GROMACS .gro file of C-alpha atoms in nm:
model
  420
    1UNK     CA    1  -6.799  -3.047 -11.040
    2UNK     CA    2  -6.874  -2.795 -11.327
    3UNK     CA    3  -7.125  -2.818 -11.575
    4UNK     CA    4  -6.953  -2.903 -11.896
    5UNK     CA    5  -7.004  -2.706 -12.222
    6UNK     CA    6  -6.854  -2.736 -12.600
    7UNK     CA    7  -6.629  -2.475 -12.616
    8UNK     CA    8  -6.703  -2.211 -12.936
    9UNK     CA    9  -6.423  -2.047 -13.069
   10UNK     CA   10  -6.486  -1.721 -13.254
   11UNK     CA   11  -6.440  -1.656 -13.623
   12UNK     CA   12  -6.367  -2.026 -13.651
   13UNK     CA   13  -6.515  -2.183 -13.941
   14UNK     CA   14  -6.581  -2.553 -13.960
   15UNK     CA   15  -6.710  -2.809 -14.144
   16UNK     CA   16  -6.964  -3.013 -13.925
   17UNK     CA   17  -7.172  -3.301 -14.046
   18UNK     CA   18  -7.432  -3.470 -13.803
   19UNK     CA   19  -7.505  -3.777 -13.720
   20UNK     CA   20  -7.884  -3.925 -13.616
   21UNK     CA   21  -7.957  -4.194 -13.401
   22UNK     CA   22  -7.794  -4.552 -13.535
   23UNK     CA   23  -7.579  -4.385 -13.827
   24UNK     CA   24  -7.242  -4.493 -13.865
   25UNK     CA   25  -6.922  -4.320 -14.067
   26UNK     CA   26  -6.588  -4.394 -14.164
   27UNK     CA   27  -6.286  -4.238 -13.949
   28UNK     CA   28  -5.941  -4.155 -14.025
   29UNK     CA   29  -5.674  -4.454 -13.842
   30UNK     CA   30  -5.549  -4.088 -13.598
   31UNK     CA   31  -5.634  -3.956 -13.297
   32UNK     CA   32  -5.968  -3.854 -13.283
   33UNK     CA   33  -6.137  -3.679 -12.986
   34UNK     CA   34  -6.477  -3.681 -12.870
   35UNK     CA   35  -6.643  -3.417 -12.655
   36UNK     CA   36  -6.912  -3.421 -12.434
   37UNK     CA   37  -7.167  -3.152 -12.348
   38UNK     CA   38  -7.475  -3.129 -12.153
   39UNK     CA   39  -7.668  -2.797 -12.044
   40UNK     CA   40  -7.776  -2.799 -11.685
   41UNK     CA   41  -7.643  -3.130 -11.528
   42UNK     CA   42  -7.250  -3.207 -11.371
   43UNK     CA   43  -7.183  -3.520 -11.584
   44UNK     CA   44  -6.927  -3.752 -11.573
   45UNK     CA   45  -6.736  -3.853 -11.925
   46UNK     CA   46  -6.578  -4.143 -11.922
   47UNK     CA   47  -6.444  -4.478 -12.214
   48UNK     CA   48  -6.491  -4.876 -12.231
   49UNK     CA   49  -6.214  -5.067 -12.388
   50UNK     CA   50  -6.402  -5.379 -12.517
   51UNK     CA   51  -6.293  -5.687 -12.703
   52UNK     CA   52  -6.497  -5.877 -12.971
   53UNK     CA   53  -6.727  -5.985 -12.734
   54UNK     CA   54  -6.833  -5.707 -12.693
   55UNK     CA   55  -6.686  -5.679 -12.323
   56UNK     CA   56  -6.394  -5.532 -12.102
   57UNK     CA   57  -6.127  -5.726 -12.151
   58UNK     CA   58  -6.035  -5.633 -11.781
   59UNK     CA   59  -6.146  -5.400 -11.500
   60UNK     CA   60  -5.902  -5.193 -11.602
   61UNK     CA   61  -6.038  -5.115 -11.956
   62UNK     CA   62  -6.269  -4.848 -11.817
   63UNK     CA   63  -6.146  -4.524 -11.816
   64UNK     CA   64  -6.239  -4.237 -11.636
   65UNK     CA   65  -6.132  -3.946 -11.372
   66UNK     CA   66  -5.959  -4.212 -11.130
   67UNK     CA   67  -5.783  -4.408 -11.405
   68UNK     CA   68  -5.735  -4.158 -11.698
   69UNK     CA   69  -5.570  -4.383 -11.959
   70UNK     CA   70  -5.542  -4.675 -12.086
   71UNK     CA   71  -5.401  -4.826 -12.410
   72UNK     CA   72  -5.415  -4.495 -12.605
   73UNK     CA   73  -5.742  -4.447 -12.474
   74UNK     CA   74  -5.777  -4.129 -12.190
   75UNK     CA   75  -6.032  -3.935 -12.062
   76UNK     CA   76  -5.997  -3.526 -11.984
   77UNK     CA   77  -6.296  -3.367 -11.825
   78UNK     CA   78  -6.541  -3.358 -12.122
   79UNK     CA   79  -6.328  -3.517 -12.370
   80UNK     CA   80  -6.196  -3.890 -12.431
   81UNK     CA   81  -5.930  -3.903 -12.650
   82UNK     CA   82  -5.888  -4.253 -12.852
   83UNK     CA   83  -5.573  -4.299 -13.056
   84UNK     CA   84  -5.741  -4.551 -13.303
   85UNK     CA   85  -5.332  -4.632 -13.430
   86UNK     CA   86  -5.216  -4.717 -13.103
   87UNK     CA   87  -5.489  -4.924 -12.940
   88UNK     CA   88  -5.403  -5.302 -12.903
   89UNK     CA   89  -5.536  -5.553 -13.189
   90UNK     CA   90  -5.779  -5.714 -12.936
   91UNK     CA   91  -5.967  -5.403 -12.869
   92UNK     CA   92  -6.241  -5.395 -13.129
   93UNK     CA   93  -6.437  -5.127 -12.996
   94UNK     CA   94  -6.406  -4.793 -12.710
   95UNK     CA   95  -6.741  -4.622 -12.641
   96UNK     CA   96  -6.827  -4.332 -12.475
   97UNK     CA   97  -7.044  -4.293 -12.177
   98UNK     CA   98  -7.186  -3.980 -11.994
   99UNK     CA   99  -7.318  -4.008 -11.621
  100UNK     CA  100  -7.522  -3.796 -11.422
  101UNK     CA  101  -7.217  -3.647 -11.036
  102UNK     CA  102  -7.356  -3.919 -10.776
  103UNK     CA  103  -7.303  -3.636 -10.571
  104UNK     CA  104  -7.653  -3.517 -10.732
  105UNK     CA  105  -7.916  -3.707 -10.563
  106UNK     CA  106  -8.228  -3.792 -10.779
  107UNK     CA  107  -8.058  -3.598 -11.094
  108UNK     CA  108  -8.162  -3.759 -11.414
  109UNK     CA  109  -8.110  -3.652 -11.789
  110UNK     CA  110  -8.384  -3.505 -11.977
  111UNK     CA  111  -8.206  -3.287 -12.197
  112UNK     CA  112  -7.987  -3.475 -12.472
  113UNK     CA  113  -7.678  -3.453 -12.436
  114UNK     CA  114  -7.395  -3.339 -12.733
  115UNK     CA  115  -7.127  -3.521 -12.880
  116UNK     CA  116  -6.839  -3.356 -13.100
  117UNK     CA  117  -6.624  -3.572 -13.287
  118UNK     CA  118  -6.316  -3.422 -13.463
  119UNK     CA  119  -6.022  -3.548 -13.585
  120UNK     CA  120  -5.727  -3.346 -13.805
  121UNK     CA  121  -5.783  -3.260 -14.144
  122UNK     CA  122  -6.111  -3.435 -14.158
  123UNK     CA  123  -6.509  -3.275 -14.080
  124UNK     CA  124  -6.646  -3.265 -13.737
  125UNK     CA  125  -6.914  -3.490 -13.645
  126UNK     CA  126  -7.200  -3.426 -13.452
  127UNK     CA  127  -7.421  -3.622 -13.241
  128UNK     CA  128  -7.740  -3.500 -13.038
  129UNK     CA  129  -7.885  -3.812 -12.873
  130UNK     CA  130  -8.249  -3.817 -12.835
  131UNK     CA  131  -8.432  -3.630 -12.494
  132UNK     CA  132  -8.445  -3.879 -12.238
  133UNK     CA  133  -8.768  -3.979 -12.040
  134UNK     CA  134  -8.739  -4.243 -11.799
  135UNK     CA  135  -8.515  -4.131 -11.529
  136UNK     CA  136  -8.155  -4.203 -11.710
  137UNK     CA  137  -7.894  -4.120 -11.527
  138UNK     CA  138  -7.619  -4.264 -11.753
  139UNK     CA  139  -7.604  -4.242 -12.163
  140UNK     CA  140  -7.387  -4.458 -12.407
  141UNK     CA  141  -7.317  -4.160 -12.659
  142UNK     CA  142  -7.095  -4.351 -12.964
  143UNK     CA  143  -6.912  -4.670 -13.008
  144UNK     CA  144  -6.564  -4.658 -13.236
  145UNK     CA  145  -6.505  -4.996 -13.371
  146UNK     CA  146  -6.304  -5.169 -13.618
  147UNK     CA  147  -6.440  -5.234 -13.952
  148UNK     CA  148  -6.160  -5.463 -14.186
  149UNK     CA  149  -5.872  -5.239 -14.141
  150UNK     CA  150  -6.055  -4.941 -14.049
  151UNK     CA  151  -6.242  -4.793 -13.824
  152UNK     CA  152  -6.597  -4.608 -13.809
  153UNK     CA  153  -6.809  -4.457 -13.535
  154UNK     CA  154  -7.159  -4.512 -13.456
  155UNK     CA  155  -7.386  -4.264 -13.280
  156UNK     CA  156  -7.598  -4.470 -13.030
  157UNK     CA  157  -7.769  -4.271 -12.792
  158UNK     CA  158  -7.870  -4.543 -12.548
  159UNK     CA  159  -8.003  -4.457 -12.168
  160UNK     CA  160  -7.973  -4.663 -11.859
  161UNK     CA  161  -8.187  -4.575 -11.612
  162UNK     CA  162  -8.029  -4.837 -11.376
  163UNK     CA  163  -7.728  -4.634 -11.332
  164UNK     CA  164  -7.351  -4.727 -11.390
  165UNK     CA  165  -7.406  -5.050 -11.195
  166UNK     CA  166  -7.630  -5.161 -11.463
  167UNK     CA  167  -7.420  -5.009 -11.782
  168UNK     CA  168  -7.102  -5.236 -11.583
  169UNK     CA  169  -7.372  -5.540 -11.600
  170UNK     CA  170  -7.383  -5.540 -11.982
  171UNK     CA  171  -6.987  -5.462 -12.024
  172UNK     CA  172  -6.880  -5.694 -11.790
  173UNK     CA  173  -6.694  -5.468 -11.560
  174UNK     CA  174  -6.692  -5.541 -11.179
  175UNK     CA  175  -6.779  -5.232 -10.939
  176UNK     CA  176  -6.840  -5.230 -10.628
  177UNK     CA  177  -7.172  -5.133 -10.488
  178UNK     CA  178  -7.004  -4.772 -10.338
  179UNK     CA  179  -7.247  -4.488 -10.325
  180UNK     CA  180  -7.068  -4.287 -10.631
  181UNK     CA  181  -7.172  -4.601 -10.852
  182UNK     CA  182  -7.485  -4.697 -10.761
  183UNK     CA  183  -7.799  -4.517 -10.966
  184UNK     CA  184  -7.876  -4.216 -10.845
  185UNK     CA  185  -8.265  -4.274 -10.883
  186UNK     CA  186  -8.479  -4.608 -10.759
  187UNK     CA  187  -8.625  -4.775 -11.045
  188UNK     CA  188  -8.868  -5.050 -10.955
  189UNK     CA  189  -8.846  -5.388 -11.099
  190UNK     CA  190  -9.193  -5.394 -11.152
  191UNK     CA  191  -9.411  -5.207 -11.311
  192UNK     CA  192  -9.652  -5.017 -11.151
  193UNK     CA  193 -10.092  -5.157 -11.267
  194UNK     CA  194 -10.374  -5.082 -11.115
  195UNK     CA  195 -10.499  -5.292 -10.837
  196UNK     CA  196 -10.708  -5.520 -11.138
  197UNK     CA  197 -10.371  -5.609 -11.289
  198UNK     CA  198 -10.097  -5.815 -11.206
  199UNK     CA  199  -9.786  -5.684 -11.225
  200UNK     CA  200  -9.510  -5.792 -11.447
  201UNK     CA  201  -9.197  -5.858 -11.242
  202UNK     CA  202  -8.863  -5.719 -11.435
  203UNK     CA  203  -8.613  -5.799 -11.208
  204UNK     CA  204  -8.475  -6.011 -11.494
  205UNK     CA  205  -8.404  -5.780 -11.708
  206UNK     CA  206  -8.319  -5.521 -11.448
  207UNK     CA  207  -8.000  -5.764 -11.319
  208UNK     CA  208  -7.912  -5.948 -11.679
  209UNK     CA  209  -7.979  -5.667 -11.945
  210UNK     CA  210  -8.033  -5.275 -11.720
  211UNK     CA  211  -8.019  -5.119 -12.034
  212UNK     CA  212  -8.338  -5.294 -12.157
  213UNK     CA  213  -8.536  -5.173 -11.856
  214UNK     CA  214  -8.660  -4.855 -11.976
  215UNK     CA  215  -8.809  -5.016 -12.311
  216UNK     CA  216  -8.913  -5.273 -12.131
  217UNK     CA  217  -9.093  -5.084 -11.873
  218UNK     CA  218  -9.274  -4.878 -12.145
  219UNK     CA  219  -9.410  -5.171 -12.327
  220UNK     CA  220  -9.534  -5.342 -11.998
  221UNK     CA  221  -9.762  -5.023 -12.003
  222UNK     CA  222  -9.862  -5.027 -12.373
  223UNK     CA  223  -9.974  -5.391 -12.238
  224UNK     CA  224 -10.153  -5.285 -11.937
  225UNK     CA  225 -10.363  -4.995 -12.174
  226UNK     CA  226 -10.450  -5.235 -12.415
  227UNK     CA  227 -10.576  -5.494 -12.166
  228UNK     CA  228 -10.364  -5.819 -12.170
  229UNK     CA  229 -10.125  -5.722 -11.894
  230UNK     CA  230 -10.195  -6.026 -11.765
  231UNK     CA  231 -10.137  -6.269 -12.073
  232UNK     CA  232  -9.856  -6.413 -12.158
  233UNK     CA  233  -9.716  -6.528 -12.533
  234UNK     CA  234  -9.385  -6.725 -12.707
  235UNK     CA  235  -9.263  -6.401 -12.900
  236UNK     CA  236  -9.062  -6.528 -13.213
  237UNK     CA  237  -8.869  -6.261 -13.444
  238UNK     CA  238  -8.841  -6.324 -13.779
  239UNK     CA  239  -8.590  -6.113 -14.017
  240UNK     CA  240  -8.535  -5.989 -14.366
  241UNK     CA  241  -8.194  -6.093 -14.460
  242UNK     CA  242  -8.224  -5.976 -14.836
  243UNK     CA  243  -7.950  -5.813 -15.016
  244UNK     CA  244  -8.120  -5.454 -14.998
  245UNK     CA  245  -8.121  -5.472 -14.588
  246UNK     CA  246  -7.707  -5.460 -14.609
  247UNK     CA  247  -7.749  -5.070 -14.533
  248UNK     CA  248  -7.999  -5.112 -14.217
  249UNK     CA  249  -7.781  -5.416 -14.050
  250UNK     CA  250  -7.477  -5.183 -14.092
  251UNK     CA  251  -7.679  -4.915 -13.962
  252UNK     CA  252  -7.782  -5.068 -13.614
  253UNK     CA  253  -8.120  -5.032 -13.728
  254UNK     CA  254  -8.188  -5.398 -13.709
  255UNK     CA  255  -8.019  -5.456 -13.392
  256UNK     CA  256  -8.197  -5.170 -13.248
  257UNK     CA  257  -8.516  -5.346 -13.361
  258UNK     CA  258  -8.473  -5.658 -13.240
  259UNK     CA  259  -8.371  -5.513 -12.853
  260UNK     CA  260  -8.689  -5.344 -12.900
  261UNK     CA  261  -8.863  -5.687 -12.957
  262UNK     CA  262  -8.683  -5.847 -12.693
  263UNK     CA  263  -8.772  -5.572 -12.448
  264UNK     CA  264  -9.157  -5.661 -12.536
  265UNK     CA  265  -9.087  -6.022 -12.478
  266UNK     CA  266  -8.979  -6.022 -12.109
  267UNK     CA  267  -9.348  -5.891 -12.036
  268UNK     CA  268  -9.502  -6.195 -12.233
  269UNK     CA  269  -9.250  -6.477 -12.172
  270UNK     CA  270  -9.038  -6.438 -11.880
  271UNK     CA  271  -8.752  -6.673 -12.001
  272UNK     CA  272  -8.541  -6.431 -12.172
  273UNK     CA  273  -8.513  -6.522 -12.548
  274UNK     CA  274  -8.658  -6.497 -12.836
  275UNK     CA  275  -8.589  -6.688 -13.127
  276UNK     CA  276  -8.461  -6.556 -13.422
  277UNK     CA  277  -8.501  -6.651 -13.807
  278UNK     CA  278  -8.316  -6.507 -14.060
  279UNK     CA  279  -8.491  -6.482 -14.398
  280UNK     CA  280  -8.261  -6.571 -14.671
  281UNK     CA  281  -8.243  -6.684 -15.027
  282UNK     CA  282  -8.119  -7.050 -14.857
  283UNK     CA  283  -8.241  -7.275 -14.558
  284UNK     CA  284  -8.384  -7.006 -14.290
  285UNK     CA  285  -8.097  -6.977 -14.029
  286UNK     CA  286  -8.275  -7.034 -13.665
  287UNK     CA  287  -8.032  -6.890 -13.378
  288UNK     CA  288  -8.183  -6.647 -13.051
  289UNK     CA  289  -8.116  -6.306 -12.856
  290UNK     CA  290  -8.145  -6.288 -12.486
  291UNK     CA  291  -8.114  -6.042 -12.169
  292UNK     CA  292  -7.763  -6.224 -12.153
  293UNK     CA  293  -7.611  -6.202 -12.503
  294UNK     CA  294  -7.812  -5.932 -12.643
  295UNK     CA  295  -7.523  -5.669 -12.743
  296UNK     CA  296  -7.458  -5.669 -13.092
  297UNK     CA  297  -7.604  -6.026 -13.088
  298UNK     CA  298  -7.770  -5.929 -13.427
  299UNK     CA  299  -7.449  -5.836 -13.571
  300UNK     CA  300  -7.284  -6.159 -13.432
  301UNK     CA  301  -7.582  -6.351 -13.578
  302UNK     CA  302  -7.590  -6.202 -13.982
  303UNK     CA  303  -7.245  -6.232 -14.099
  304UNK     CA  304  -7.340  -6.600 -14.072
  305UNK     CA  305  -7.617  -6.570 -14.285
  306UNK     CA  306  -7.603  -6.529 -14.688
  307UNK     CA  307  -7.751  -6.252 -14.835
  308UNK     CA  308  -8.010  -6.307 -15.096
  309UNK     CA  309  -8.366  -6.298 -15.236
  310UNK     CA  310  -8.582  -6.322 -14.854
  311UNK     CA  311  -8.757  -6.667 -14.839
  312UNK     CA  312  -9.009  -6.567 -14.610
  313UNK     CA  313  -9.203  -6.837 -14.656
  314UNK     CA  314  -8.977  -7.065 -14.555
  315UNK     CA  315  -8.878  -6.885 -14.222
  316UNK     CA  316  -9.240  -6.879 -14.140
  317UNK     CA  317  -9.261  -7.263 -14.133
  318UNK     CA  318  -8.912  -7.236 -13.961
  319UNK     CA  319  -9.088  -7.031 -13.715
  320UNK     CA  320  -9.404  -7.235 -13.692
  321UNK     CA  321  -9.195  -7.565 -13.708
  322UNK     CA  322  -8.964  -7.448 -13.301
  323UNK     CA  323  -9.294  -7.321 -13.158
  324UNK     CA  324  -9.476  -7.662 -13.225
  325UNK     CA  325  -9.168  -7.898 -13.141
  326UNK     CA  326  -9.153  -7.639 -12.821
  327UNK     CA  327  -9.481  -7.756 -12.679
  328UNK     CA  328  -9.544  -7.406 -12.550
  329UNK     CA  329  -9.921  -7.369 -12.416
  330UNK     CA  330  -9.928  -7.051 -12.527
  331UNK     CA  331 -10.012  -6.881 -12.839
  332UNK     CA  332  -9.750  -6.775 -13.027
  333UNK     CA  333  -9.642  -6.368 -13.139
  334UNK     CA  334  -9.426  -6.410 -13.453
  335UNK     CA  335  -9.288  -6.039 -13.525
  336UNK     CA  336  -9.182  -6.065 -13.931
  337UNK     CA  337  -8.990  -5.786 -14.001
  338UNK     CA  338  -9.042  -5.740 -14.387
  339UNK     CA  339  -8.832  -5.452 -14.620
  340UNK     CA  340  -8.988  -5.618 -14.963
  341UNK     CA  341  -9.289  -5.778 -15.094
  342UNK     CA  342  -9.234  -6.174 -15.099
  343UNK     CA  343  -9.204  -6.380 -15.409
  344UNK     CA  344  -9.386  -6.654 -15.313
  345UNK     CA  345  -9.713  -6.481 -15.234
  346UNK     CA  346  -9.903  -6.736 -15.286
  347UNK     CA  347  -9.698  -7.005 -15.059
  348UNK     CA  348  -9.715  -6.727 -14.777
  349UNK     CA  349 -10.111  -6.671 -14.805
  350UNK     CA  350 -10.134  -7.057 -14.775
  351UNK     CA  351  -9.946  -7.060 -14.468
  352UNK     CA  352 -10.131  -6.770 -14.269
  353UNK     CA  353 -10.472  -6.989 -14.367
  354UNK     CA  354 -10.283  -7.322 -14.220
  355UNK     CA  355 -10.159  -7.131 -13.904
  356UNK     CA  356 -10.486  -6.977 -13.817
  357UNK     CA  357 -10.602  -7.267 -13.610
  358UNK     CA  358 -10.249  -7.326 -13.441
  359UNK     CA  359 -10.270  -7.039 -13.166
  360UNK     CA  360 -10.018  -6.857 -13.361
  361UNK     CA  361 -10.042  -6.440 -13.460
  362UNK     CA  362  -9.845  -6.294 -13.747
  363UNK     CA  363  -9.743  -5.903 -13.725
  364UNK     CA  364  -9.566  -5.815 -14.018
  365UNK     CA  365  -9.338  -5.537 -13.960
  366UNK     CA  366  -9.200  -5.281 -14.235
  367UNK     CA  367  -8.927  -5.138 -14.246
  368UNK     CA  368  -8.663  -5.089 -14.544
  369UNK     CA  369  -8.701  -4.923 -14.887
  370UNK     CA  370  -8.855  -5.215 -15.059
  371UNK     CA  371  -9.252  -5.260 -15.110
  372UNK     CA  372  -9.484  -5.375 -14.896
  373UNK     CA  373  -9.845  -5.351 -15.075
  374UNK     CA  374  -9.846  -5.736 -15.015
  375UNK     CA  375  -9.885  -5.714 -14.655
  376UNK     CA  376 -10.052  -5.384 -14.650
  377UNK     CA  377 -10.323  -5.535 -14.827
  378UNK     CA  378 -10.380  -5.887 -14.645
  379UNK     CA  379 -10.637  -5.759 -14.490
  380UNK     CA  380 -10.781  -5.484 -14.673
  381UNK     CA  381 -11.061  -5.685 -14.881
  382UNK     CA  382 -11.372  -5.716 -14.717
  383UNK     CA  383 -11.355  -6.066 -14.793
  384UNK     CA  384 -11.010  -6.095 -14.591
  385UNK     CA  385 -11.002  -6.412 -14.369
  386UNK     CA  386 -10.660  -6.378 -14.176
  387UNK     CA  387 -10.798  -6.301 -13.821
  388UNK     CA  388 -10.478  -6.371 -13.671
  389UNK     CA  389 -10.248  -6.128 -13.924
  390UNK     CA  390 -10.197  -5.766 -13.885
  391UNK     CA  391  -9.921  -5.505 -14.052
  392UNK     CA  392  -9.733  -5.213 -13.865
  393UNK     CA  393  -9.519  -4.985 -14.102
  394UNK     CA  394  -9.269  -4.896 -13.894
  395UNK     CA  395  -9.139  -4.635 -14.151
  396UNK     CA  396  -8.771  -4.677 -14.303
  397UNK     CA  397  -8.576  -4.568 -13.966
  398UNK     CA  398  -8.826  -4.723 -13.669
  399UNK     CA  399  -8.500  -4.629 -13.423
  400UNK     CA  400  -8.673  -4.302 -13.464
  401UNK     CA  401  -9.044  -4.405 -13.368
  402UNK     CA  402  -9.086  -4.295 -12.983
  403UNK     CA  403  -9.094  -4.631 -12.788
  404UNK     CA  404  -9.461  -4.563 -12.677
  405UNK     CA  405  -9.580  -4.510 -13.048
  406UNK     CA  406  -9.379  -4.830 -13.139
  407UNK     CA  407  -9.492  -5.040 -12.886
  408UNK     CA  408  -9.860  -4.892 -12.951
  409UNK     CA  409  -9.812  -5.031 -13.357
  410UNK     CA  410  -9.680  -5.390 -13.228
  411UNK     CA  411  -9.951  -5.457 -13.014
  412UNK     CA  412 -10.241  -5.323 -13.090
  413UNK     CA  413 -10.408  -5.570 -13.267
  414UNK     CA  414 -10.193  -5.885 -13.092
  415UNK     CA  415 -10.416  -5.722 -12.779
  416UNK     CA  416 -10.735  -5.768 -12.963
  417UNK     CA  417 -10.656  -6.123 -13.117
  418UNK     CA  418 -10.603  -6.228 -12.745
  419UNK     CA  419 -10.922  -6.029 -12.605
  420UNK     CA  420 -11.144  -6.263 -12.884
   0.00000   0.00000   0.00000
């Protein structure tokens, strides 16, 4: 199998615009053809068909060198071809997937790979997913998917270090367990302490959600440097559903954020969810994300939700309210992500002196284009009392923020709350 390589045409002149990480764009209803490249590595290119579900529809919907095409959907060495006009109404969405020849034992990405997307009479796209770390041997490059009566594609970049056995897991496709599927590198379901820590079994996530694993795995370490490897926490996840957040929902951003949470969670609670508040201008809206569901979950969840002036008050007593009726024993780790300052500051101060005593920690997370002095600030007066509050600015794009560095800003002081 060759190496494959964009082709460059000379004296060609073309207008390319590139995409980062979790941006989306508007497409033209044609035939539009994306192209894989990746220096060094034989690769595989291949296309899901998936329905609203966000899964294959049937076996059948994946496309690659054995089954070429499928509902205007087909796959040519480096290049899948999706003919957006002719693809059946229950298809909402084709992505495209890169994976390391099985025939290369222990080959993993580590360069990103390219993606060029071009369709007639409109600008090429551009995609360079971000370098990969953690032994990846298959990459979700871009989702096309239907938005009204259009369509738009998304640059997503997302690894699997479990292989395409674990990339089938989350699309719902059934392959067998044949030595050209199976991942190419062992990843252990646990991660790996020191003899004076206990280890952290993953095999959940590994067999319900592979694609969380390398997050995952990464956070379980942030855990073990900061000490609390060992303790365990209800993580809640509360988010900013304000009008001025449209952009970052649309975006990914906040889905990407919230599989990032979730990822964290499996090493503090090992059932699998985390609940979920919506902060709106009306009654909080209380739903959850798990290994199971956690695709586009976030997406799923919003378009239920009004937009309007964040009540975060409110979904902090929502919060406060599950976790008592739960009658968890242990403390609680309510991630607030927060893209403006609240206006009820005074109702929210109030609450973070009630909760104090309740076992519950408050990490107020920013991201947006709104201001945040309010929670910068909680604890910048000498005289500050909230023991059990901390803020992380996780700038306006925290896709962006390594996973190590992330993790790092989420826990830090969570670890020394539960070290007091």
């Amino acid at each position: 199998m060759a190496t494959v390589s964009l082709p460059v045409i000379k004296g060609a002149k073309m207008q390319t615009m590139s995409l980062r990480k979790g941006e989306n764009t508007a497409l033209l209803a044609a035939s539009t053809v994306l192209t894989v490249a990746v220096q060094g590595l034989a690769v595989d290119v291949s296309a899901l068909l998936l329905g609203l579900d966000g899964k294959v529809r049937s076996d059948s919907d994946l496309v690659f060198y054995n089954h070429p095409n499928q509902d205007g959907v087909s796959v040519a060495g480096p290049a899948v071809t999706a003919d957006l006009m002719r693809l059946p109404a229950d298809v909402h969405s084709v992505v495209v997937v890169v994976s390391v020849d099985p025939l290369q034992p222990g080959a993993v990405f580590t360069r990103a790979p390219q993606l060029m997307i071009s369709q007639n009479s409109a600008p090429t796209l551009s995609f360079t997913a971000p370098d990969f770390a953690a032994g990846e041997t298959v990459a979700v490059l871009a989702e096309l998917y239907r938005r009204g009566d259009g369509w738009k594609v998304r640059a997503v970049g997302q690894g699997y270090a479990s292989g395409l056995a674990g990339l089938a897991t989350d699309y719902g496709v059934d392959i067998d367990s044949e030595p050209d599927v199976v991942p190419s590198v062992a990843v252990p379901a646990q991660i790996r302490t020191s003899p004076t820590r206990s280890l952290v079994d993953l095999a959940k996530v590994e067999r319900q959600a592979p694609g969380l694993l390398a997050p995952a795995r990464q956070a379980g370490q942030v855990l073990v440097n900061r000490g609390i490897s060992d303790r365990r926490a209800a993580v809640y996840l509360i988010l900013d559903h304000d009008w001025h957040m449209e952009e970052l929902y649309e975006s990914f951003a906040v889905q990407a954020f919230a599989e990032r949470v979730l990822a964290l969670s499996a090493n503090l609670d090992d059932d699998g969810t985390v609940p979920v508040v919506f902060s709106s201008g009306r009654e909080p809206f209380l739903e959850e994300i798990r290994l199971d569901n956690y695709r586009g979950r976030i997406g799923q969840l919003h378009t239920q939700v009004d937009w309007g002036w964040g009540n975060v008050a409110d979904a902090m007593r929502r919060a406060v309210g599950h976790y008592q009726e739960s009658g968890a024993a242990d403390p609680a780790f309510i991630v607030t992500q927060v893209g403006d300052e609240p206006w009820d500051k005074a109702e929210v101060r109030s609450l973070l002196q009630n909760t104090s005593s309740l076992g519950v920690f408050w990490l107020f997370v920013g991201f947006g284009r709104g201001k945040l002095a309010f929670y910068k600030n909680l604890n910048a007066s000498a005289s500050a009392t909230f023991t059990n509050v901390a803020f992380y600015d996780a700038s306006k794009n925290p896709g962006a923020v390594p996973n190590e560095q992330f993790y790092t800003g989420l826990v830090d002081a969570f670890a020394t709350w539960m070290r007091a």
